[in-house]
Amino acid sequence: MLSLRKGGLGSVWWFCRLRPKPRDGRSCTSDTSYLCAWMATALGVQEAERKFEALLNHLSHPPAFTTVRVNTHLVSVKHVKDLLLEEIHKQFNGLSVPILQHPDVQDVLLIPVIGPRGIGIRMTEPVYLSPSFDNVLSSSLFLQNLPSVVVSHVLNPQPGEKILDMCAAPGGKTTHIAALMRDQGEVIAMDKIPSKVEKIKQNAALLQLNCIRAFCCNGTKALGKIEDGQGGPPFSPESFDRILLDAPCSGMGQRPNMTYTWTLKEVMSYQPLQRKLFTVAVQLLKPGGVLVYSTCTITLAENEEQVAWALTAFPCLQLQSQEPHIGGEGMMGAGLSLEQLKQLQRFDPSIIPLKSTDITSIREARREDMIWLANKDCIGFFIAKFVKRESI
């Protein structure tokens, strides 16, 4: 088994492409260390090791802010902000915690997480002061990580369009897309697991969004001859104005997470699956349509390498700039140009130091500094946006 853990060069490859490299004359086996040749060469072994250690520290801690997306289909951001201030004041026994509206992603409210940045060994009491949202304003807000909200804005759905969310469960992005469209048009959501499809339907009903239709379907089989006449999968080619492919991935950007353990075969299985889904998505997209590809992982193989492959495999696709763009540029090492890397959006939580937070430091912090921190200290995430210039 392969584990993400501190110490040694053992998992620097998580950041980059899978490339076995024997150490100390030993042969490559299932527990051999993996070193990214590009990162070690470009940064040096010590700097690559330091960067990886920083990443591990961040992944084992929660982001600096709890992110709440307001269901603007039903309520205003100001109304929800006022109600949340009351709720937090009640939950925290009168403690006043600031709530910030994000200036670039304006349907997002940011609530600072108060607590230490050390590692808790034994849980005897809550370590982090963060509000509970169980049954709180359930139709008005949705707990969602900041990059996951950004990706729907990058897709930029418009009222009246037909949109496909290929791997949609549990429906956070699906419902966001529908809200951005003002519930006008058609949003098709798919997932291959029936219980997850039901969860999408429940969230759509809870948020009172009627333009969403959810279907149980493996995305790799979404293209084909229309059979039932009910508007569900499979779909004929060039059926959608915009497609979101938030692809199944290794998930190595999720926080907090203390350890990851897989076989090498399991980790390597994601790249070919993502390419199968991407190929179907390109065929389902109308000429002039927009395809957004995203993952919640930090590996080069599942992110920039997939973009480089897509641009070669599908000459009809053109990489597009993104709005809003609050993350960093793409990572080198996949053969993309500097201009292309600028058009990508990568959220890398390891680029800033971890710091403990208390209510005094939060109250004294400048608003722009807190927004900057929220943009950086979030989950690991990746976004690429393409436009299809012509039919395949």
Short mmCIF file of C-alpha atoms in Angstrom, two decimals:
data_model
loop_
_atom_site.label_atom_id
_atom_site.label_comp_id
_atom_site.label_asym_id
_atom_site.label_seq_id
_atom_site.Cartn_x
_atom_site.Cartn_y
_atom_site.Cartn_z
CA MET A 1 0.00 0.00 0.00
CA LEU A 2 1.08 3.58 -0.60
CA SER A 3 0.57 6.07 2.18
CA LEU A 4 0.74 9.84 2.18
CA ARG A 5 2.82 10.60 5.24
CA LYS A 6 5.61 12.79 6.50
CA GLY A 7 9.27 11.99 6.08
CA GLY A 8 11.54 11.29 3.13
CA LEU A 9 10.91 11.76 -0.56
CA GLY A 10 8.34 8.98 -0.38
CA SER A 11 5.35 10.85 -1.72
CA VAL A 12 6.64 13.89 -3.59
CA TRP A 13 5.21 12.13 -6.65
CA TRP A 14 1.68 12.89 -5.39
CA PHE A 15 2.31 16.40 -6.64
CA CYS A 16 3.40 15.23 -10.05
CA ARG A 17 3.46 12.31 -12.46
CA LEU A 18 3.86 8.72 -11.35
CA ARG A 19 7.40 7.66 -12.08
CA PRO A 20 9.05 4.75 -10.20
CA LYS A 21 12.64 5.41 -9.19
CA PRO A 22 14.67 2.88 -7.18
CA ARG A 23 16.60 4.18 -4.18
CA ASP A 24 19.78 2.82 -2.60
CA GLY A 25 20.10 0.20 -5.33
CA ARG A 26 16.82 -1.49 -4.41
CA SER A 27 14.42 -2.75 -7.04
CA CYS A 28 11.04 -1.04 -7.55
CA THR A 29 8.27 -2.71 -5.55
CA SER A 30 4.79 -1.71 -4.45
CA ASP A 31 6.18 0.28 -1.52
CA THR A 32 9.07 1.90 -3.38
CA SER A 33 9.42 5.67 -3.10
CA TYR A 34 8.43 7.79 -6.09
CA LEU A 35 10.25 10.95 -7.04
CA CYS A 36 9.09 13.55 -9.53
CA ALA A 37 12.12 14.14 -11.72
CA TRP A 38 10.86 17.53 -12.91
CA MET A 39 10.22 18.91 -9.43
CA ALA A 40 13.48 17.62 -7.98
CA THR A 41 15.42 19.10 -10.92
CA ALA A 42 13.62 22.45 -10.99
CA LEU A 43 13.48 23.07 -7.24
CA GLY A 44 16.24 20.86 -5.89
CA VAL A 45 15.69 17.87 -3.65
CA GLN A 46 15.58 19.88 -0.41
CA GLU A 47 13.09 22.43 -1.73
CA ALA A 48 10.89 19.68 -3.20
CA GLU A 49 10.95 17.96 0.18
CA ARG A 50 10.11 21.22 1.99
CA LYS A 51 7.19 21.90 -0.34
CA PHE A 52 5.82 18.43 0.19
CA GLU A 53 6.10 18.70 3.98
CA ALA A 54 4.19 22.00 3.84
CA LEU A 55 1.48 20.35 1.76
CA LEU A 56 1.10 17.51 4.29
CA ASN A 57 0.80 19.98 7.17
CA HIS A 58 -1.98 21.84 5.39
CA LEU A 59 -3.91 18.75 4.30
CA SER A 60 -4.14 17.54 7.89
CA HIS A 61 -5.77 20.79 9.05
CA PRO A 62 -9.05 22.47 8.09
CA PRO A 63 -9.02 25.56 5.85
CA ALA A 64 -8.88 28.94 7.56
CA PHE A 65 -12.52 29.72 6.72
CA THR A 66 -15.85 27.96 6.65
CA THR A 67 -17.36 28.77 3.26
CA VAL A 68 -21.10 29.18 2.85
CA ARG A 69 -22.75 29.60 -0.55
CA VAL A 70 -26.01 31.55 -0.44
CA ASN A 71 -28.92 30.21 -2.47
CA THR A 72 -29.50 33.49 -4.33
CA HIS A 73 -32.47 31.90 -6.11
CA LEU A 74 -34.45 32.37 -2.89
CA VAL A 75 -32.74 34.95 -0.68
CA SER A 76 -30.26 37.79 -0.75
CA VAL A 77 -26.71 37.47 0.54
CA LYS A 78 -27.29 40.31 3.01
CA HIS A 79 -30.36 38.60 4.49
CA VAL A 80 -28.46 35.34 5.04
CA LYS A 81 -25.46 37.19 6.47
CA ASP A 82 -27.66 38.92 9.06
CA LEU A 83 -29.30 35.62 10.06
CA LEU A 84 -25.91 33.88 10.31
CA LEU A 85 -24.54 36.59 12.58
CA GLU A 86 -27.47 35.94 14.92
CA GLU A 87 -26.97 32.16 14.74
CA ILE A 88 -23.24 32.30 15.44
CA HIS A 89 -23.79 34.73 18.30
CA LYS A 90 -26.20 32.20 19.80
CA GLN A 91 -23.98 29.14 19.22
CA PHE A 92 -20.86 30.80 20.61
CA ASN A 93 -22.52 32.17 23.77
CA GLY A 94 -22.44 35.79 22.72
CA LEU A 95 -19.10 35.74 20.90
CA SER A 96 -19.13 38.02 17.87
CA VAL A 97 -17.36 36.48 14.85
CA PRO A 98 -17.06 38.51 11.64
CA ILE A 99 -18.66 37.21 8.45
CA LEU A 100 -17.25 38.44 5.14
CA GLN A 101 -18.85 38.53 1.72
CA HIS A 102 -16.29 37.52 -0.89
CA PRO A 103 -15.69 40.47 -3.25
CA ASP A 104 -15.06 38.32 -6.34
CA VAL A 105 -17.43 35.43 -5.59
CA GLN A 106 -20.31 37.43 -4.22
CA ASP A 107 -22.67 34.57 -3.37
CA VAL A 108 -20.08 33.31 -0.86
CA LEU A 109 -19.86 34.18 2.84
CA LEU A 110 -16.63 33.49 4.74
CA ILE A 111 -16.60 32.61 8.43
CA PRO A 112 -13.17 32.43 10.14
CA VAL A 113 -12.25 29.16 11.85
CA ILE A 114 -10.82 29.88 15.28
CA GLY A 115 -8.32 27.37 16.62
CA PRO A 116 -4.77 26.05 16.77
CA ARG A 117 -2.63 24.96 13.84
CA GLY A 118 -0.93 22.15 15.77
CA ILE A 119 -1.93 18.48 15.54
CA GLY A 120 -4.47 17.14 18.04
CA ILE A 121 -3.54 13.67 19.34
CA ARG A 122 -6.48 12.95 21.60
CA MET A 123 -9.88 14.56 21.22
CA THR A 124 -11.19 15.59 24.62
CA GLU A 125 -13.05 18.74 23.53
CA PRO A 126 -13.63 20.62 20.27
CA VAL A 127 -10.30 21.85 18.92
CA TYR A 128 -11.67 24.33 16.38
CA LEU A 129 -14.37 26.91 16.97
CA SER A 130 -16.56 26.57 13.90
CA PRO A 131 -20.36 26.92 13.73
CA SER A 132 -22.66 23.98 13.14
CA PHE A 133 -25.10 24.35 10.25
CA ASP A 134 -27.27 21.30 10.87
CA ASN A 135 -30.84 22.37 10.04
CA VAL A 136 -29.77 26.04 9.94
CA LEU A 137 -31.24 28.00 7.00
CA SER A 138 -31.28 24.74 5.06
CA SER A 139 -33.02 26.17 1.99
CA SER A 140 -30.98 29.37 1.99
CA LEU A 141 -27.38 28.23 2.21
CA PHE A 142 -25.11 25.39 1.16
CA LEU A 143 -21.81 24.49 2.81
CA GLN A 144 -19.32 24.38 -0.05
CA ASN A 145 -15.56 24.88 -0.35
CA LEU A 146 -14.54 28.12 -2.05
CA PRO A 147 -12.92 26.53 -5.17
CA SER A 148 -16.04 24.38 -5.64
CA VAL A 149 -18.09 27.56 -5.83
CA VAL A 150 -15.60 29.23 -8.17
CA VAL A 151 -15.88 26.40 -10.71
CA SER A 152 -19.59 27.06 -11.37
CA HIS A 153 -18.89 30.75 -11.90
CA VAL A 154 -16.12 29.81 -14.35
CA LEU A 155 -18.67 27.68 -16.25
CA ASN A 156 -20.83 30.83 -16.39
CA PRO A 157 -24.21 29.19 -17.16
CA GLN A 158 -26.86 31.42 -18.73
CA PRO A 159 -30.67 31.34 -18.41
CA GLY A 160 -32.30 29.15 -21.05
CA GLU A 161 -29.26 26.97 -21.73
CA LYS A 162 -29.01 23.19 -21.51
CA ILE A 163 -26.23 22.26 -19.08
CA LEU A 164 -24.75 18.86 -18.18
CA ASP A 165 -23.11 18.11 -14.83
CA MET A 166 -21.53 14.75 -15.64
CA CYS A 167 -20.44 13.56 -12.18
CA ALA A 168 -22.80 15.58 -10.06
CA ALA A 169 -23.31 14.02 -6.61
CA PRO A 170 -24.09 15.27 -4.05
CA GLY A 171 -25.35 18.23 -6.08
CA GLY A 172 -23.56 21.28 -4.69
CA LYS A 173 -22.33 22.42 -8.08
CA THR A 174 -25.54 21.27 -9.78
CA THR A 175 -27.71 23.46 -7.57
CA HIS A 176 -25.27 26.34 -7.89
CA ILE A 177 -25.45 26.13 -11.69
CA ALA A 178 -29.24 26.18 -11.53
CA ALA A 179 -29.23 29.20 -9.20
CA LEU A 180 -26.85 31.10 -11.48
CA MET A 181 -29.27 30.39 -14.36
CA ARG A 182 -32.10 31.80 -12.20
CA ASP A 183 -33.76 28.38 -12.50
CA GLN A 184 -34.40 29.04 -16.19
CA GLY A 185 -33.27 26.39 -18.66
CA GLU A 186 -32.33 22.77 -18.10
CA VAL A 187 -29.66 21.26 -15.87
CA ILE A 188 -29.02 17.54 -16.34
CA ALA A 189 -27.19 15.91 -13.42
CA MET A 190 -25.78 12.39 -13.60
CA ASP A 191 -24.20 9.94 -11.20
CA LYS A 192 -23.76 6.20 -11.45
CA ILE A 193 -24.81 5.43 -7.86
CA PRO A 194 -28.61 5.47 -7.23
CA SER A 195 -28.38 6.71 -3.62
CA LYS A 196 -26.27 9.66 -4.74
CA VAL A 197 -28.77 10.52 -7.46
CA GLU A 198 -31.46 10.66 -4.78
CA LYS A 199 -29.26 13.04 -2.79
CA ILE A 200 -29.03 15.36 -5.81
CA LYS A 201 -32.83 15.33 -6.10
CA GLN A 202 -33.22 16.04 -2.38
CA ASN A 203 -30.86 19.01 -2.53
CA ALA A 204 -32.62 20.39 -5.61
CA ALA A 205 -35.99 20.13 -3.84
CA LEU A 206 -34.64 21.65 -0.62
CA LEU A 207 -33.23 24.66 -2.49
CA GLN A 208 -36.46 24.90 -4.56
CA LEU A 209 -34.74 24.58 -7.93
CA ASN A 210 -37.05 23.11 -10.57
CA CYS A 211 -34.84 23.11 -13.68
CA ILE A 212 -32.68 20.20 -12.41
CA ARG A 213 -33.26 16.63 -13.59
CA ALA A 214 -31.07 13.91 -12.11
CA PHE A 215 -30.39 10.53 -13.70
CA CYS A 216 -28.53 7.39 -12.67
CA CYS A 217 -25.96 6.95 -15.42
CA ASN A 218 -22.28 6.14 -15.80
CA GLY A 219 -20.86 9.21 -17.54
CA THR A 220 -18.75 7.09 -19.88
CA LYS A 221 -22.02 5.75 -21.34
CA ALA A 222 -23.85 9.07 -21.65
CA LEU A 223 -23.39 9.29 -25.43
CA GLY A 224 -25.56 7.16 -27.69
CA LYS A 225 -28.83 6.66 -29.47
CA ILE A 226 -31.81 8.23 -27.70
CA GLU A 227 -34.07 5.41 -26.55
CA ASP A 228 -36.72 6.39 -24.01
CA GLY A 229 -37.80 9.77 -25.31
CA GLN A 230 -37.84 11.11 -21.72
CA GLY A 231 -34.90 13.45 -22.11
CA GLY A 232 -32.52 11.30 -20.09
CA PRO A 233 -29.27 9.57 -21.05
CA PRO A 234 -27.91 8.49 -23.39
CA PHE A 235 -27.79 11.78 -25.28
CA SER A 236 -27.11 12.47 -28.93
CA PRO A 237 -23.89 14.28 -29.93
CA GLU A 238 -23.69 18.05 -29.48
CA SER A 239 -26.69 18.24 -27.12
CA PHE A 240 -25.37 20.68 -24.50
CA ASP A 241 -24.43 24.34 -24.37
CA ARG A 242 -22.07 23.87 -21.42
CA ILE A 243 -20.69 20.86 -19.59
CA LEU A 244 -19.09 20.57 -16.17
CA LEU A 245 -16.84 17.55 -15.70
CA ASP A 246 -15.89 17.58 -12.03
CA ALA A 247 -14.07 14.32 -12.52
CA PRO A 248 -13.60 11.40 -10.13
CA CYS A 249 -10.08 11.82 -8.78
CA SER A 250 -7.65 10.77 -6.08
CA GLY A 251 -9.04 13.55 -3.86
CA MET A 252 -5.65 14.56 -2.51
CA GLY A 253 -6.66 18.16 -2.02
CA GLN A 254 -9.41 17.50 0.53
CA ARG A 255 -8.97 18.94 4.01
CA PRO A 256 -8.69 17.96 6.74
CA ASN A 257 -7.33 14.50 6.02
CA MET A 258 -4.60 12.88 8.06
CA THR A 259 -3.59 10.09 5.70
CA TYR A 260 -4.22 8.57 2.27
CA THR A 261 -3.63 4.89 1.61
CA TRP A 262 -4.09 3.23 -1.76
CA THR A 263 -2.45 0.71 -3.99
CA LEU A 264 -0.48 2.16 -6.87
CA LYS A 265 -2.98 0.52 -9.24
CA GLU A 266 -5.86 2.43 -7.62
CA VAL A 267 -4.14 5.78 -7.91
CA MET A 268 -3.16 5.21 -11.52
CA SER A 269 -6.72 4.22 -12.45
CA TYR A 270 -8.02 7.80 -12.32
CA GLN A 271 -6.21 9.24 -15.31
CA PRO A 272 -7.66 6.82 -17.91
CA LEU A 273 -11.15 7.13 -16.38
CA GLN A 274 -10.94 10.92 -16.55
CA ARG A 275 -9.95 10.69 -20.22
CA LYS A 276 -12.91 8.45 -21.04
CA LEU A 277 -15.29 10.90 -19.41
CA PHE A 278 -13.60 13.87 -21.10
CA THR A 279 -13.91 12.22 -24.53
CA VAL A 280 -17.65 11.74 -24.02
CA ALA A 281 -18.00 15.33 -22.80
CA VAL A 282 -16.33 16.75 -25.92
CA GLN A 283 -18.70 14.79 -28.14
CA LEU A 284 -21.78 15.91 -26.17
CA LEU A 285 -20.80 19.60 -26.35
CA LYS A 286 -22.19 21.90 -29.04
CA PRO A 287 -19.80 23.89 -31.24
CA GLY A 288 -19.18 27.15 -29.45
CA GLY A 289 -19.97 25.47 -26.14
CA VAL A 290 -17.94 25.58 -22.93
CA LEU A 291 -16.41 22.60 -21.13
CA VAL A 292 -15.00 23.02 -17.63
CA TYR A 293 -12.80 20.26 -16.19
CA SER A 294 -12.05 20.24 -12.47
CA THR A 295 -10.66 18.00 -9.73
CA CYS A 296 -10.13 18.23 -5.98
CA THR A 297 -6.62 16.81 -6.19
CA ILE A 298 -3.13 18.24 -6.57
CA THR A 299 -1.39 15.70 -8.82
CA LEU A 300 0.08 16.81 -12.13
CA ALA A 301 -1.11 13.57 -13.77
CA GLU A 302 -4.79 14.32 -13.11
CA ASN A 303 -4.60 18.03 -13.84
CA GLU A 304 -2.07 19.73 -16.16
CA GLU A 305 -1.20 16.47 -17.93
CA GLN A 306 -4.88 15.99 -18.71
CA VAL A 307 -5.07 19.48 -20.20
CA ALA A 308 -2.02 18.84 -22.38
CA TRP A 309 -3.52 15.53 -23.54
CA ALA A 310 -6.91 17.13 -24.29
CA LEU A 311 -5.44 19.90 -26.43
CA THR A 312 -3.55 17.32 -28.48
CA ALA A 313 -6.37 14.78 -28.71
CA PHE A 314 -9.05 17.34 -29.60
CA PRO A 315 -7.80 20.12 -31.88
CA CYS A 316 -11.34 21.55 -31.80
CA LEU A 317 -10.75 22.66 -28.19
CA GLN A 318 -9.20 25.93 -27.18
CA LEU A 319 -8.09 26.76 -23.64
CA GLN A 320 -9.84 29.81 -22.18
CA SER A 321 -9.05 32.30 -19.44
CA GLN A 322 -11.20 32.09 -16.30
CA GLU A 323 -13.32 34.53 -14.37
CA PRO A 324 -13.07 34.77 -11.43
CA HIS A 325 -9.41 33.77 -11.15
CA ILE A 326 -8.49 33.82 -7.48
CA GLY A 327 -6.24 30.72 -7.42
CA GLY A 328 -2.72 30.34 -8.74
CA GLU A 329 -1.48 29.43 -12.19
CA GLY A 330 -1.01 25.86 -13.39
CA MET A 331 2.08 23.86 -12.49
CA MET A 332 4.95 23.34 -14.88
CA GLY A 333 6.02 19.85 -15.89
CA ALA A 334 3.30 18.78 -18.36
CA GLY A 335 4.65 20.57 -21.43
CA LEU A 336 2.15 23.45 -21.40
CA SER A 337 3.32 26.95 -22.34
CA LEU A 338 3.55 29.76 -19.78
CA GLU A 339 0.55 31.42 -21.42
CA GLN A 340 -1.47 28.22 -21.11
CA LEU A 341 -0.49 27.82 -17.46
CA LYS A 342 -1.82 31.33 -16.78
CA GLN A 343 -5.21 30.27 -18.13
CA LEU A 344 -5.46 27.41 -15.62
CA GLN A 345 -6.46 27.81 -11.98
CA ARG A 346 -4.75 25.74 -9.30
CA PHE A 347 -5.48 26.08 -5.59
CA ASP A 348 -2.41 24.96 -3.66
CA PRO A 349 -2.88 25.25 0.14
CA SER A 350 0.83 24.71 0.83
CA ILE A 351 1.98 28.13 -0.40
CA ILE A 352 1.30 29.93 2.90
CA PRO A 353 2.36 29.04 6.46
CA LEU A 354 -0.12 27.58 8.93
CA LYS A 355 -0.97 29.93 11.79
CA SER A 356 -3.13 29.60 14.87
CA THR A 357 -6.06 32.00 14.98
CA ASP A 358 -7.92 33.60 17.85
CA ILE A 359 -10.79 36.04 18.01
CA THR A 360 -8.52 39.00 18.79
CA SER A 361 -6.27 38.48 15.76
CA ILE A 362 -9.32 38.03 13.54
CA ARG A 363 -10.96 41.23 14.75
CA GLU A 364 -7.73 43.18 14.23
CA ALA A 365 -7.03 41.78 10.75
CA ARG A 366 -7.67 43.92 7.70
CA ARG A 367 -10.54 42.77 5.48
CA GLU A 368 -8.35 42.49 2.37
CA ASP A 369 -5.85 40.34 4.28
CA MET A 370 -8.61 37.98 5.38
CA ILE A 371 -9.93 37.66 1.81
CA TRP A 372 -6.40 36.92 0.60
CA LEU A 373 -6.05 34.22 3.25
CA ALA A 374 -9.40 32.67 2.31
CA ASN A 375 -8.29 32.47 -1.35
CA LYS A 376 -5.04 30.71 -0.43
CA ASP A 377 -5.80 28.60 2.63
CA CYS A 378 -8.50 26.38 1.12
CA ILE A 379 -8.71 22.86 -0.29
CA GLY A 380 -6.44 21.73 -3.11
CA PHE A 381 -8.33 22.14 -6.39
CA PHE A 382 -7.80 22.50 -10.15
CA ILE A 383 -9.89 24.13 -12.91
CA ALA A 384 -9.46 24.22 -16.69
CA LYS A 385 -11.88 25.89 -19.12
CA PHE A 386 -12.20 25.00 -22.80
CA VAL A 387 -14.34 26.23 -25.69
CA LYS A 388 -15.24 23.91 -28.56
CA ARG A 389 -14.60 25.89 -31.74
CA GLU A 390 -16.10 23.41 -34.20
CA SER A 391 -17.57 19.93 -34.55
CA ILE A 392 -15.24 16.98 -34.20
#
